[in-house]
Short mmCIF file of C-alpha atoms in Angstrom, two decimals:
data_model
loop_
_atom_site.label_atom_id
_atom_site.label_comp_id
_atom_site.label_asym_id
_atom_site.label_seq_id
_atom_site.Cartn_x
_atom_site.Cartn_y
_atom_site.Cartn_z
CA MET A 1 30.76 110.23 31.11
CA LEU A 2 32.34 112.27 28.54
CA THR A 3 35.16 109.51 27.45
CA GLY A 4 32.19 106.91 27.38
CA ALA A 5 30.09 108.93 25.08
CA LEU A 6 33.15 109.61 22.76
CA VAL A 7 33.89 105.66 22.62
CA PHE A 8 30.11 105.07 21.59
CA CYS A 9 30.61 107.63 18.87
CA ALA A 10 33.90 105.88 18.07
CA GLY A 11 31.89 102.39 17.60
CA ALA A 12 29.27 104.32 15.48
CA LEU A 13 32.20 105.89 13.22
CA LEU A 14 33.41 102.02 12.75
CA ALA A 15 30.05 101.00 11.52
CA VAL A 16 30.22 104.10 8.94
CA MET A 17 33.47 102.82 7.97
CA SER A 18 32.42 98.90 7.70
CA SER A 19 29.33 100.17 5.44
CA PHE A 20 31.36 102.58 3.17
CA ASN A 21 34.18 100.04 2.68
CA GLY A 22 31.62 97.25 2.02
CA VAL A 23 30.36 99.46 -1.06
CA LEU A 24 34.19 100.54 -1.78
CA GLN A 25 35.11 97.13 -2.15
CA GLY A 26 32.98 96.39 -5.04
CA TYR A 27 35.00 99.00 -6.76
CA VAL A 28 38.53 98.08 -5.57
CA GLY A 29 38.65 94.81 -3.73
CA MET A 30 39.68 94.30 -0.50
CA PHE A 31 43.06 95.24 -0.57
CA GLY A 32 42.25 98.47 -2.35
CA VAL A 33 39.80 99.09 0.55
CA SER A 34 42.59 98.56 3.10
CA LEU A 35 44.85 101.08 1.21
CA ILE A 36 42.11 103.77 0.93
CA THR A 37 41.39 103.33 4.52
CA HIS A 38 44.83 103.23 6.00
CA GLY A 39 46.31 105.76 3.33
CA VAL A 40 43.55 108.68 4.06
CA GLY A 41 43.97 107.94 7.58
CA GLY A 42 47.88 108.29 7.29
CA VAL A 43 47.76 111.58 5.45
CA LEU A 44 44.96 112.89 7.93
CA LEU A 45 47.61 112.06 10.66
CA ILE A 46 50.65 113.50 8.79
CA LEU A 47 48.95 117.03 8.23
CA TRP A 48 47.78 116.83 11.86
CA LEU A 49 51.66 116.64 12.95
CA ILE A 50 52.45 119.30 10.60
CA TYR A 51 49.60 121.91 12.09
CA LYS A 52 50.93 120.97 15.53
CA LYS A 53 54.37 121.29 14.58
CA GLU A 54 55.50 118.05 15.97
CA LYS A 55 58.44 115.75 14.66
CA LEU A 56 57.50 112.85 12.53
CA ARG A 57 58.84 109.69 14.16
CA LEU A 58 58.20 106.00 13.32
CA GLY A 59 60.71 104.67 16.17
CA PRO A 60 62.16 103.37 18.23
CA MET A 61 59.95 101.04 20.04
CA PRO A 62 59.62 97.20 20.33
CA TRP A 63 59.44 95.04 17.12
CA TYR A 64 56.29 93.41 17.94
CA LEU A 65 54.38 96.85 18.05
CA TYR A 66 54.65 97.41 14.27
CA SER A 67 52.52 94.47 13.82
CA ALA A 68 49.21 96.74 14.26
CA GLY A 69 49.48 97.57 10.77
CA LEU A 70 49.14 94.14 9.84
CA PHE A 71 46.15 93.70 12.14
CA GLY A 72 44.49 96.48 10.76
CA LEU A 73 44.91 95.27 7.30
CA ILE A 74 43.30 91.96 8.07
CA GLN A 75 40.43 93.71 10.38
CA VAL A 76 39.46 96.24 7.62
CA ALA A 77 39.77 93.94 4.49
CA GLY A 78 38.04 91.09 6.34
CA GLY A 79 35.21 93.51 7.64
CA SER A 80 34.59 94.89 4.06
CA LEU A 81 34.06 91.46 2.63
CA CYS A 82 31.83 90.38 5.28
CA VAL A 83 29.84 93.55 4.99
CA MET A 84 29.27 92.88 1.43
CA HIS A 85 28.25 89.08 1.72
CA ILE A 86 26.28 89.09 5.03
CA GLY A 87 25.40 92.71 5.44
CA PRO A 88 26.30 95.33 8.26
CA ALA A 89 24.10 94.71 11.13
CA LEU A 90 25.41 90.95 11.40
CA THR A 91 29.06 91.61 10.37
CA ALA A 92 29.01 94.18 13.26
CA CYS A 93 27.39 91.50 16.00
CA LEU A 94 29.62 88.89 15.35
CA SER A 95 32.75 91.31 15.13
CA VAL A 96 31.74 92.41 18.50
CA ALA A 97 31.20 89.15 20.18
CA GLY A 98 34.70 88.42 19.08
CA SER A 99 35.94 91.56 20.04
CA ILE A 100 34.14 90.84 23.62
CA SER A 101 35.31 87.38 24.18
CA GLN A 102 39.14 88.55 23.37
CA SER A 103 38.83 91.73 25.43
CA ILE A 104 37.90 89.85 28.78
CA LEU A 105 40.78 87.56 28.11
CA VAL A 106 43.20 90.54 27.70
CA ASP A 107 41.54 92.38 30.90
CA HIS A 108 41.66 89.29 32.67
CA PHE A 109 45.41 88.18 31.99
CA GLY A 110 46.75 91.40 31.48
CA TRP A 111 48.07 90.72 27.95
CA LEU A 112 50.16 93.30 26.00
CA GLY A 113 50.79 95.23 28.97
CA MET A 114 47.30 96.36 29.59
CA LYS A 115 46.01 96.86 32.91
CA ARG A 116 44.72 93.57 34.70
CA GLU A 117 40.97 93.36 35.79
CA ALA A 118 40.23 89.78 36.91
CA PHE A 119 36.81 88.65 35.76
CA ARG A 120 34.19 87.98 38.39
CA VAL A 121 30.88 86.01 37.92
CA LYS A 122 28.95 88.56 39.06
CA ARG A 123 29.20 89.84 35.54
CA VAL A 124 27.69 86.99 33.90
CA PRO A 125 23.91 88.37 34.07
CA GLY A 126 25.08 91.41 32.30
CA LEU A 127 26.84 89.83 29.43
CA LEU A 128 23.87 87.45 29.02
CA VAL A 129 21.78 90.22 28.62
CA LEU A 130 24.57 91.51 26.22
CA ALA A 131 24.37 88.24 23.84
CA VAL A 132 20.37 88.31 24.03
CA GLY A 133 20.47 91.70 22.60
CA ILE A 134 22.87 90.54 19.84
CA LEU A 135 21.06 88.01 18.97
CA ILE A 136 17.64 89.97 18.56
CA VAL A 137 19.73 92.38 16.34
CA ASN A 138 20.77 89.77 14.21
CA PHE A 139 17.53 88.06 13.82
CA GLY A 140 15.08 91.15 14.55
CA GLY A 141 14.39 91.67 10.91
CA LYS A 142 12.16 90.68 8.16
CA GLY A 143 13.99 87.16 7.91
CA ALA A 144 17.18 88.80 6.30
CA GLU A 145 19.50 88.12 8.66
CA LEU A 146 18.32 84.25 8.56
CA GLY A 147 19.13 84.06 4.81
CA ASN A 148 22.60 85.28 5.96
CA LEU A 149 23.27 82.00 7.63
CA GLU A 150 23.25 79.85 4.45
CA LEU A 151 25.98 77.47 4.01
CA GLY A 152 27.95 79.52 1.39
CA ASN A 153 28.01 82.52 3.76
CA ILE A 154 29.57 80.60 6.75
CA PRO A 155 33.20 81.41 5.99
CA TYR A 156 32.26 85.17 6.31
CA ILE A 157 30.32 84.60 9.79
CA PHE A 158 33.61 83.08 10.95
CA ILE A 159 35.81 85.85 9.62
CA ALA A 160 33.56 88.59 11.11
CA PHE A 161 34.13 87.06 14.40
CA PHE A 162 37.79 86.50 13.81
CA GLU A 163 38.32 90.28 12.98
CA GLY A 164 36.60 91.46 15.99
CA GLY A 165 39.04 89.56 18.31
CA LEU A 166 41.59 90.83 16.36
CA GLY A 167 40.60 94.39 16.73
CA VAL A 168 41.20 94.03 20.34
CA TYR A 169 44.80 93.01 19.94
CA SER A 170 45.30 95.76 17.25
CA ARG A 171 43.79 98.53 19.68
CA ALA A 172 46.15 97.10 22.43
CA VAL A 173 49.26 97.04 20.36
CA ASN A 174 48.44 100.56 18.87
CA PHE A 175 47.95 101.93 22.45
CA ARG A 176 51.44 100.68 23.42
CA ALA A 177 52.65 102.35 20.42
CA THR A 178 51.44 105.81 21.38
CA GLU A 179 53.07 105.28 24.93
CA CYS A 180 56.37 104.79 23.03
CA LEU A 181 55.76 107.80 20.47
CA GLY A 182 52.95 109.83 21.57
CA LEU A 183 49.36 109.81 20.12
CA ALA A 184 49.59 110.99 16.63
CA ASN A 185 53.01 109.10 15.72
CA GLY A 186 52.08 105.88 17.38
CA THR A 187 48.97 105.76 15.45
CA LEU A 188 50.63 106.82 12.24
CA VAL A 189 52.98 103.74 12.70
CA ASN A 190 49.67 101.79 12.12
CA TYR A 191 48.56 103.20 9.00
CA VAL A 192 51.85 103.61 7.48
CA THR A 193 52.47 100.13 8.02
CA ALA A 194 49.26 98.87 6.73
CA SER A 195 49.40 101.04 3.55
CA PHE A 196 52.38 99.46 2.47
CA LEU A 197 51.36 96.10 3.03
CA SER A 198 48.01 96.73 1.23
CA LEU A 199 49.75 98.38 -1.85
CA ALA A 200 52.09 95.34 -2.03
CA LEU A 201 48.78 92.89 -2.00
CA LEU A 202 47.23 95.01 -4.19
CA LEU A 203 49.98 95.10 -6.92
CA PHE A 204 50.66 91.33 -6.32
CA SER A 205 47.21 90.43 -6.49
CA GLY A 206 45.04 92.75 -8.63
CA PRO A 207 45.15 92.98 -12.39
CA ALA A 208 46.28 96.12 -14.23
CA ASP A 209 42.68 97.40 -14.97
CA SER A 210 41.66 96.90 -11.47
CA TRP A 211 43.09 100.62 -10.72
CA ALA A 212 40.17 102.11 -12.81
CA GLY A 213 37.75 101.16 -10.05
CA PHE A 214 39.41 103.94 -7.49
CA ALA A 215 38.17 106.64 -10.33
CA ALA A 216 34.84 105.05 -10.92
CA ALA A 217 34.00 104.74 -7.01
CA PRO A 218 31.55 107.55 -5.56
CA LEU A 219 33.64 110.16 -3.58
CA TRP A 220 31.60 109.65 -0.53
CA VAL A 221 32.91 105.99 0.11
CA TYR A 222 36.42 107.53 0.78
CA LEU A 223 35.35 109.04 3.97
CA GLY A 224 35.69 105.62 5.35
CA GLY A 225 39.20 106.24 6.36
CA VAL A 226 38.46 109.57 7.66
CA CYS A 227 35.89 107.57 9.98
CA GLY A 228 38.59 104.85 10.92
CA VAL A 229 41.28 107.23 11.84
CA VAL A 230 39.19 109.26 14.24
CA ALA A 231 37.67 106.17 15.93
CA MET A 232 40.99 104.67 16.27
CA VAL A 233 42.37 108.20 18.01
CA ILE A 234 39.43 108.12 20.19
CA ASN A 235 39.86 104.47 21.35
CA VAL A 236 43.69 104.77 22.04
CA THR A 237 42.78 108.10 24.16
CA ALA A 238 39.89 106.35 26.09
CA LEU A 239 42.17 103.51 27.01
CA LYS A 240 43.90 105.64 29.53
CA LYS A 241 40.69 105.85 31.46
CA LEU A 242 38.60 102.73 30.49
CA THR A 243 39.64 98.85 30.54
CA MET A 244 39.72 96.93 27.22
CA PHE A 245 36.50 95.45 27.94
CA GLN A 246 34.63 98.74 29.14
CA SER A 247 35.68 100.33 25.61
CA GLY A 248 34.94 97.04 23.81
CA VAL A 249 31.04 97.01 25.06
CA LEU A 250 30.65 100.76 24.80
CA MET A 251 31.82 100.66 21.14
CA LEU A 252 29.47 97.46 20.89
CA ALA A 253 26.64 99.73 21.65
CA GLY A 254 27.48 102.51 19.11
CA GLN A 255 28.54 99.81 16.33
CA LEU A 256 24.93 98.06 16.71
CA SER A 257 22.76 101.38 16.99
CA CYS A 258 24.60 102.63 13.98
CA SER A 259 24.77 99.43 11.91
CA ALA A 260 21.03 98.86 12.41
CA ALA A 261 20.22 102.40 11.10
CA LEU A 262 22.46 101.52 8.35
CA ASP A 263 20.65 98.56 7.59
CA GLY A 264 17.82 100.57 7.03
CA LEU A 265 19.20 103.19 4.90
CA LEU A 266 21.38 100.88 2.60
CA PHE A 267 19.81 97.52 2.92
CA GLN A 268 16.19 98.52 3.76
CA SER A 269 16.13 95.94 6.42
CA MET A 270 15.29 98.07 9.40
CA SER A 271 12.50 96.74 11.97
CA MET A 272 11.41 97.25 15.27
CA GLY A 273 13.11 93.99 16.35
CA LYS A 274 16.53 95.40 15.56
CA LEU A 275 15.60 98.49 17.54
CA LEU A 276 14.57 96.53 20.41
CA GLY A 277 17.79 94.25 20.30
CA VAL A 278 19.99 97.60 20.38
CA LEU A 279 18.10 98.66 23.59
CA ILE A 280 18.62 95.16 25.18
CA VAL A 281 22.25 95.54 24.42
CA ALA A 282 22.46 98.99 26.16
CA ILE A 283 20.79 97.65 29.23
CA GLY A 284 23.30 94.95 29.03
CA VAL A 285 26.24 97.61 28.96
CA ALA A 286 24.84 99.46 31.73
CA TRP A 287 24.36 96.20 33.83
CA ASP A 288 27.95 95.04 33.23
CA LYS A 289 29.35 98.51 33.91
CA LYS A 290 27.54 98.27 37.64
CA ALA A 291 28.72 94.83 38.11
CA ALA A 292 32.31 95.93 37.22
CA LEU A 293 32.10 99.05 39.38
CA ALA A 294 30.90 96.99 42.38
CA GLN A 295 33.91 94.87 42.13
#
């Protein structure tokens, strides 16, 4: 029960991170957002290792586990880009749709060394309720999300779905890294790799005067990195007790609940329709969990 509540909170933190990053991108660009998010998270993890008097280690482990940093960079940069163009709620819905579809495949086939759990037909009704809830959150506003489906925003719709699915592989790879190096060091590898890649891309792609955006951005948007690292640590810890799909749907509920609230605070598009959609999603999560436990 406690693990589930923490994963729900992790989903809410990811929604907050995406919204903060969407604002930050207007100042520093998507690679700047990734650099800040992973840089802040990496510093926090190093301070934690120092506090716990643990040895800093970035290896050894299988080479492919270092790819978590690349996945994280694409996910953060893509998520902030989508929030800026189609808003937090639609980005979150598409992201979790991608996440759910990929987490089912990861669990069913046991990819990346995750615990294998075959998909059963009895889970379909709960998933359909989940899908209905996602659609209501998307279209439960005052028409704002319908405008987000215009032709120019189609690429961002695909990006949001793709980065959600990529997040599943990022969590799975990061989990395997923590098995090799421990929780803090395994997560730190992800953040160090992503920070260096982000810095390299920023130096390569950005004009010299773009660095002024880092000083101009409000201080509060830098808290996105804090939200991200806390959510990552919770997720990795939870995967010891939950399947990838269970973790994904609980994060979904947290993300959608928080994203709907943030739409109201940041974009003034809160509505009873969105709140109803979040409630239906929660029902779908409970239904699927009951079906999964009955297997």
